[in-house]
Coordinates of C-alpha atoms and ligand atoms in Angstrom, one line a residue:
M1 CA 98.7 117.5 116.2
K2 CA 98.0 120.7 113.7
T3 CA 94.8 120.6 111.5
D4 CA 94.9 121.5 107.9
I5 CA 93.2 124.8 107.8
K6 CA 93.1 124.8 103.8
S7 CA 90.9 121.9 103.9
L8 CA 88.2 123.6 106.0
T9 CA 84.9 124.7 103.8
Y10 CA 83.8 128.4 104.7
E11 CA 81.4 127.2 106.9
K12 CA 83.8 124.9 108.9
L13 CA 86.2 127.7 109.2
N14 CA 83.6 130.1 110.4
N15 CA 82.8 127.9 113.2
E16 CA 86.3 127.3 114.2
I17 CA 86.8 131.2 114.4
T18 CA 83.7 131.8 116.4
E19 CA 85.3 128.8 118.6
L20 CA 88.3 130.8 119.0
G21 CA 86.3 133.9 120.3
L22 CA 87.0 136.0 117.2
P23 CA 84.6 138.0 115.2
A24 CA 83.2 136.5 112.0
F25 CA 85.0 138.9 109.6
R26 CA 88.2 137.4 110.4
A27 CA 86.8 133.9 108.9
K28 CA 86.4 135.8 105.5
Q29 CA 89.7 137.6 105.6
I30 CA 91.3 134.4 106.4
F31 CA 89.3 132.5 103.7
K32 CA 90.4 134.9 101.1
W33 CA 94.0 134.6 101.9
L34 CA 93.9 130.8 101.8
H35 CA 91.9 130.3 98.8
E36 CA 91.4 133.7 96.6
V37 CA 95.3 134.5 96.9
G38 CA 96.5 131.2 97.7
V39 CA 99.0 131.9 100.4
K40 CA 101.4 129.2 102.0
S41 CA 102.3 130.8 105.3
F42 CA 100.0 133.0 108.0
D43 CA 102.8 135.5 107.7
E44 CA 101.7 136.5 104.3
M45 CA 98.2 137.4 105.8
T46 CA 99.1 141.1 106.5
N47 CA 95.6 142.4 107.3
L48 CA 95.7 140.2 110.9
S49 CA 97.8 141.0 113.9
K50 CA 101.1 139.5 114.6
E51 CA 99.5 137.7 117.8
L52 CA 96.5 136.3 115.6
R53 CA 99.0 135.3 113.2
Q54 CA 100.9 133.1 115.5
K55 CA 97.9 131.9 117.4
L56 CA 96.7 130.4 114.1
D57 CA 100.1 129.1 113.3
E58 CA 100.0 126.9 116.7
R59 CA 96.6 125.3 115.7
Y60 CA 96.7 125.1 112.2
Y61 CA 99.2 124.4 109.1
I62 CA 98.5 125.4 105.5
S63 CA 98.8 122.4 102.9
S64 CA 100.6 123.2 99.8
C65 CA 102.5 121.4 96.7
E66 CA 105.9 122.4 95.2
I67 CA 106.7 122.3 91.6
E68 CA 109.2 119.3 91.1
D69 CA 109.1 119.2 87.2
K70 CA 107.3 121.2 84.6
Y71 CA 106.9 120.4 80.8
V72 CA 105.5 122.8 78.2
S73 CA 104.1 121.2 75.0
K74 CA 105.8 122.9 72.0
I75 CA 102.8 121.9 69.9
D76 CA 100.0 123.4 71.9
G77 CA 101.2 125.2 74.9
T78 CA 100.0 122.3 77.2
V79 CA 101.8 122.4 80.6
K80 CA 102.0 119.4 82.8
Y81 CA 103.4 119.5 86.2
L82 CA 104.7 116.9 88.5
F83 CA 104.3 118.2 91.9
R84 CA 105.6 117.2 95.2
L85 CA 103.9 117.0 98.6
F86 CA 104.6 117.5 102.0
D87 CA 105.7 113.8 102.7
G88 CA 107.9 113.4 99.5
E89 CA 104.7 112.1 97.1
Y90 CA 104.2 113.2 93.8
I91 CA 101.1 114.0 91.9
E92 CA 100.3 115.3 88.3
S93 CA 98.3 118.0 86.9
V94 CA 97.8 119.4 83.3
V95 CA 96.9 123.0 82.4
M96 CA 95.0 123.3 78.9
D97 CA 94.1 126.6 77.1
Y98 CA 90.8 126.2 75.6
K99 CA 88.9 128.7 73.8
Y100 CA 86.5 129.0 76.8
G101 CA 89.5 129.2 79.2
R102 CA 92.2 127.8 80.9
T103 CA 91.3 124.2 82.2
I104 CA 93.3 122.4 84.9
C105 CA 93.0 118.5 85.2
V106 CA 93.9 117.6 89.1
S107 CA 94.7 114.5 90.9
S108 CA 92.5 113.6 93.6
Q109 CA 94.8 110.5 95.0
V110 CA 98.5 109.6 95.3
G111 CA 98.1 106.7 93.0
C112 CA 95.0 104.7 92.4
K113 CA 93.5 101.2 93.5
M114 CA 91.0 100.9 90.5
G115 CA 93.9 98.9 88.4
C116 CA 92.5 99.6 85.1
N117 CA 94.6 97.9 82.8
F118 CA 95.4 100.8 80.0
C119 CA 96.0 103.5 82.6
A120 CA 99.2 104.5 84.0
S121 CA 98.1 106.0 87.2
T122 CA 97.7 102.6 88.7
L123 CA 101.1 101.4 88.0
A124 CA 103.0 103.1 91.0
G125 CA 100.3 101.7 93.4
F126 CA 97.9 103.3 95.8
K127 CA 99.7 105.6 98.7
R128 CA 96.9 107.9 99.8
N129 CA 94.1 110.4 99.4
L130 CA 94.7 113.9 99.0
T131 CA 93.1 116.5 101.3
A132 CA 90.8 119.0 99.9
G133 CA 93.6 121.6 100.4
E134 CA 96.2 119.7 98.6
I135 CA 93.7 119.2 95.4
E136 CA 93.3 123.0 95.6
S137 CA 96.8 123.7 95.9
Q138 CA 97.4 122.2 92.3
L139 CA 95.2 125.3 91.2
H140 CA 97.4 127.6 93.3
A141 CA 100.7 126.3 92.4
A142 CA 99.5 126.3 88.4
Q143 CA 98.3 130.0 88.7
H144 CA 101.1 131.2 90.6
D145 CA 103.9 129.7 88.3
L146 CA 101.7 130.8 85.0
G147 CA 100.4 134.2 86.1
I148 CA 97.0 133.1 84.9
R149 CA 93.5 132.5 86.3
I150 CA 92.1 129.3 86.0
S151 CA 88.4 128.8 84.9
N152 CA 87.6 125.3 84.7
I153 CA 88.4 122.3 86.4
V154 CA 88.4 118.5 85.4
M155 CA 89.1 116.0 88.1
M156 CA 91.0 113.4 85.4
G157 CA 94.2 113.3 87.0
I158 CA 95.7 110.7 89.2
G159 CA 93.3 108.9 91.3
E160 CA 89.5 108.1 91.6
P161 CA 87.6 110.9 93.1
L162 CA 84.5 109.2 94.2
D163 CA 87.1 106.9 96.2
N164 CA 88.2 110.1 98.0
F165 CA 84.4 111.1 98.5
D166 CA 84.6 113.6 101.4
N167 CA 87.5 115.4 100.5
V168 CA 86.5 115.7 96.9
I169 CA 83.3 117.3 98.0
G170 CA 85.1 119.5 100.6
F171 CA 87.3 120.7 97.4
L172 CA 84.4 121.3 95.4
S173 CA 82.5 123.6 98.2
I174 CA 86.0 125.6 98.7
V175 CA 86.7 126.3 95.0
N176 CA 83.0 127.2 94.5
D177 CA 82.8 129.5 97.2
E178 CA 82.5 133.2 96.4
N179 CA 85.1 134.0 98.9
G180 CA 87.6 131.8 97.4
L181 CA 88.3 131.0 93.8
N182 CA 84.7 131.2 93.1
I183 CA 84.7 128.7 90.2
S184 CA 81.2 127.7 89.0
M185 CA 80.1 124.2 89.4
R186 CA 78.9 124.3 85.8
N187 CA 82.8 124.9 85.2
I188 CA 83.8 121.6 87.2
T189 CA 83.8 118.1 85.7
V190 CA 84.2 115.0 87.9
S191 CA 85.1 112.0 86.5
T192 CA 84.6 108.2 87.7
C193 CA 85.3 104.7 86.9
G194 CA 82.0 103.8 88.2
I195 CA 81.3 103.4 92.0
V196 CA 77.8 103.1 91.5
P197 CA 76.7 103.9 95.3
K198 CA 78.9 106.7 95.2
I199 CA 77.4 108.3 92.1
Y200 CA 74.0 108.1 94.0
E201 CA 75.6 110.0 96.7
L202 CA 76.9 112.6 94.4
M203 CA 73.2 112.8 92.7
K204 CA 71.8 113.5 96.1
L205 CA 74.0 116.7 96.7
D206 CA 72.2 117.9 93.3
L207 CA 75.3 119.8 92.6
Q208 CA 75.4 121.5 88.9
L209 CA 78.8 120.2 87.9
T210 CA 79.3 117.4 84.9
L211 CA 79.8 114.0 85.9
T212 CA 81.8 111.8 83.4
I213 CA 82.1 107.9 83.4
S214 CA 84.9 106.3 82.1
L215 CA 83.0 104.0 80.4
H216 CA 85.6 102.3 77.6
A217 CA 83.4 99.2 76.8
P218 CA 79.8 98.5 75.7
N219 CA 79.4 95.3 77.8
D220 CA 80.6 93.5 80.6
E221 CA 82.8 91.0 79.1
I222 CA 85.1 93.7 77.6
R223 CA 84.8 96.4 80.7
S224 CA 85.7 93.4 83.1
A225 CA 88.7 92.4 81.2
T226 CA 90.2 96.3 81.2
M227 CA 88.4 97.9 84.6
P228 CA 88.2 95.5 87.6
V229 CA 85.6 98.0 89.1
N230 CA 83.4 96.4 86.5
N231 CA 83.3 93.3 88.3
K232 CA 81.9 94.9 91.2
Y233 CA 79.2 97.4 89.6
G234 CA 78.4 95.8 86.3
I235 CA 77.6 97.9 83.2
D236 CA 73.8 97.6 83.6
E237 CA 73.6 98.9 87.3
L238 CA 76.2 101.6 86.2
I239 CA 74.3 103.1 83.2
K240 CA 70.9 102.8 85.4
A241 CA 72.5 105.0 87.7
C242 CA 73.7 107.4 84.9
R243 CA 70.0 107.6 83.7
D244 CA 68.9 108.3 87.2
Y245 CA 71.5 110.9 87.8
A246 CA 70.8 112.6 84.6
E247 CA 67.1 112.5 85.2
H248 CA 67.4 113.6 88.8
T249 CA 70.1 116.5 88.4
G250 CA 68.8 117.7 84.7
R251 CA 72.5 117.3 83.9
R252 CA 73.8 115.7 80.7
V253 CA 76.0 112.8 81.6
S254 CA 79.3 112.4 79.7
F255 CA 80.6 109.0 78.8
E256 CA 84.5 108.8 78.0
Y257 CA 85.3 105.9 75.6
T258 CA 89.0 105.3 74.9
L259 CA 89.2 103.4 71.6
I260 CA 91.8 100.4 71.9
H261 CA 92.5 98.7 68.5
N262 CA 90.6 95.7 68.0
V263 CA 89.4 95.4 71.4
N264 CA 86.3 98.0 71.6
D265 CA 86.4 99.8 68.4
K266 CA 84.5 97.8 66.1
T267 CA 81.1 98.6 64.5
E268 CA 79.2 96.0 66.5
H269 CA 80.7 97.6 69.6
A270 CA 79.3 101.3 68.6
N271 CA 75.9 99.7 68.1
E272 CA 75.8 97.7 71.3
L273 CA 76.9 101.1 73.0
A274 CA 74.1 103.0 71.2
D275 CA 71.6 100.5 72.4
R276 CA 72.8 101.1 76.1
L277 CA 72.5 104.5 75.9
N278 CA 69.1 105.1 73.8
G279 CA 67.2 107.9 74.9
M280 CA 69.5 109.1 77.8
L281 CA 70.6 112.8 78.1
C282 CA 74.4 111.9 77.3
H283 CA 77.2 112.8 75.5
V284 CA 80.2 110.4 74.3
N285 CA 83.7 111.6 74.2
L286 CA 85.6 109.3 72.1
I287 CA 89.3 109.1 72.9
P288 CA 92.1 107.9 70.9
L289 CA 94.5 105.8 73.6
N290 CA 97.5 107.3 74.5
N291 CA 100.1 104.8 73.9
V292 CA 101.8 104.1 77.5
T293 CA 104.9 102.3 77.2
E294 CA 104.4 100.1 80.2
R295 CA 100.9 98.9 78.4
D296 CA 100.4 96.9 75.5
N297 CA 97.0 98.3 74.3
K298 CA 97.5 99.9 70.9
R299 CA 95.7 103.0 69.8
S300 CA 92.6 102.5 67.5
T301 CA 93.3 103.6 63.8
D302 CA 92.1 107.0 62.6
S303 CA 89.2 105.3 60.3
A304 CA 88.0 103.0 63.3
V305 CA 87.7 106.3 65.4
N306 CA 85.7 108.0 62.4
N307 CA 83.7 104.9 62.1
F308 CA 82.8 104.8 65.5
Q309 CA 81.8 108.1 65.7
S310 CA 79.5 108.0 62.7
V311 CA 77.7 104.8 64.0
L312 CA 76.9 106.6 67.0
K313 CA 75.8 109.7 65.6
N314 CA 73.7 107.8 63.0
R315 CA 71.7 106.1 66.0
G316 CA 71.2 109.7 67.5
I317 CA 73.9 109.8 70.2
N318 CA 75.9 112.8 70.4
A319 CA 79.5 111.8 70.0
T320 CA 82.5 113.8 69.8
I321 CA 86.4 112.7 69.2
R322 CA 88.6 114.1 71.8
R323 CA 91.4 116.4 70.5
T324 CA 94.7 115.1 71.9
L325 CA 96.7 117.7 73.8
G326 CA 100.2 117.7 74.9
A327 CA 101.2 114.7 73.0
D328 CA 105.0 115.8 73.2
I329 CA 105.2 115.9 77.0
N330 CA 103.3 112.6 78.4
A331 CA 100.2 114.8 79.3
S332 CA 98.1 111.7 80.4
C333 CA 98.4 111.4 84.0
G334 CA 100.3 108.8 86.0
Q335 CA 103.0 108.8 83.7
L336 CA 105.4 111.2 85.8
R337 CA 104.7 109.7 89.0
Y338 CA 105.7 106.2 87.6
N339 CA 108.8 107.1 86.1
K340 CA 109.7 109.2 89.2
R341 CA 109.4 106.3 91.7
G342 CA 112.9 105.3 91.2
D343 CA 114.2 108.4 92.9
N344 CA 111.7 108.0 95.6
Ligands
LIG401 N1 89.4 107.8 88.1 C1 88.7 108.4 87.4 C2 89.6 109.8 87.0 C3 90.8 109.4 86.1 S1 89.9 110.3 84.6 C4 88.2 107.9 86.1 O1 88.6 106.5 85.8 O2 87.4 108.3 85.4 C5 91.5 109.8 83.4 C6 90.8 109.3 82.2 O3 91.8 109.0 81.2 C7 90.0 108.0 82.6 O4 88.8 108.2 81.6 C8 90.8 107.0 82.1 O5 89.9 106.2 81.8 C9 91.6 107.7 80.8 N2 92.8 107.0 80.4 C10 93.6 106.2 81.1 N3 94.6 105.9 80.5 C11 94.4 106.1 79.6 C12 95.4 106.2 78.4 N4 96.3 105.5 78.2 N5 94.7 106.6 76.9 C13 93.4 107.5 77.0 N6 92.8 107.5 78.3 C14 93.2 106.9 79.3

């Protein structure tokens, strides 16, 4: 069985290279090819001898993903990819242009186990975790295709990052490495539906990334009705973990709150949320629901969205309304993979 060389952190690669009896500078060369350049074969590593390339090829493979479909929004230039993996599975990524740089939204798993009832990612079921190399390959594929450099990463594609903890941490270490893509932790967001023990595990690593919680509800009753994870880790426990996280890391925690018509978008809900977040170093991102045809929830009215924001602001809570990008290309993740399953 060959090992996926692209999923090795710099430290691990270095150890393997030493074990092979090679000088340390080779590890740096190979790491740069794999991550800074994003090659798909050892033959492209032109500063290595043919013998060494062959030796590597016998022991390792390089994970990658191929473009199956690509959609470009006519409204805002947002690009959405459906990528095919080596085993015929599909994942999705979205590239958005913000004034502070190009941002990619990457998938962390093939499918999702979390079962949130408004989300498309869970519809076609959970298949497997992505390796660190596969998560990173989404950046390489998009960069090569668009001829651009990506500066920001949000882990808000298909999957629950904290349910694939080790591979996600490996990915973060690899993209953050100065010999690789060298993307600052401050430009990386990890989003979770709220797996509390893993939030504490992440906290202990003290990374300067942004933690985002998909909260979507001000109380257990509403949250449990839409997000099964809440039955395991209730809202009190979750918010406590976020307060601890913000205190320990000094980083502001972000909350995603998707507004669903008549479900969680009333004034009383905004007040309840404000009570919970009182005094915390945090930010609330209000998201008008993306209508997913297979789901029956409805988007809140504009006035309900604006009202929700002003209630939070009046209570001293930092709240913004998420701009919708890629509305014409089904840019919220899970939809393409779900539609594709018939071809499988
Ligand atoms: N599992 C992680 C990462 C996925 S992030 C998490 O839950 O945070 C994807 C984000 O899009 C989450 O905040 C999710 O709740 C939100 N989302 C899912 N379906 C949506 C929809 N139909 N409209 C708006 N936001 C949605």
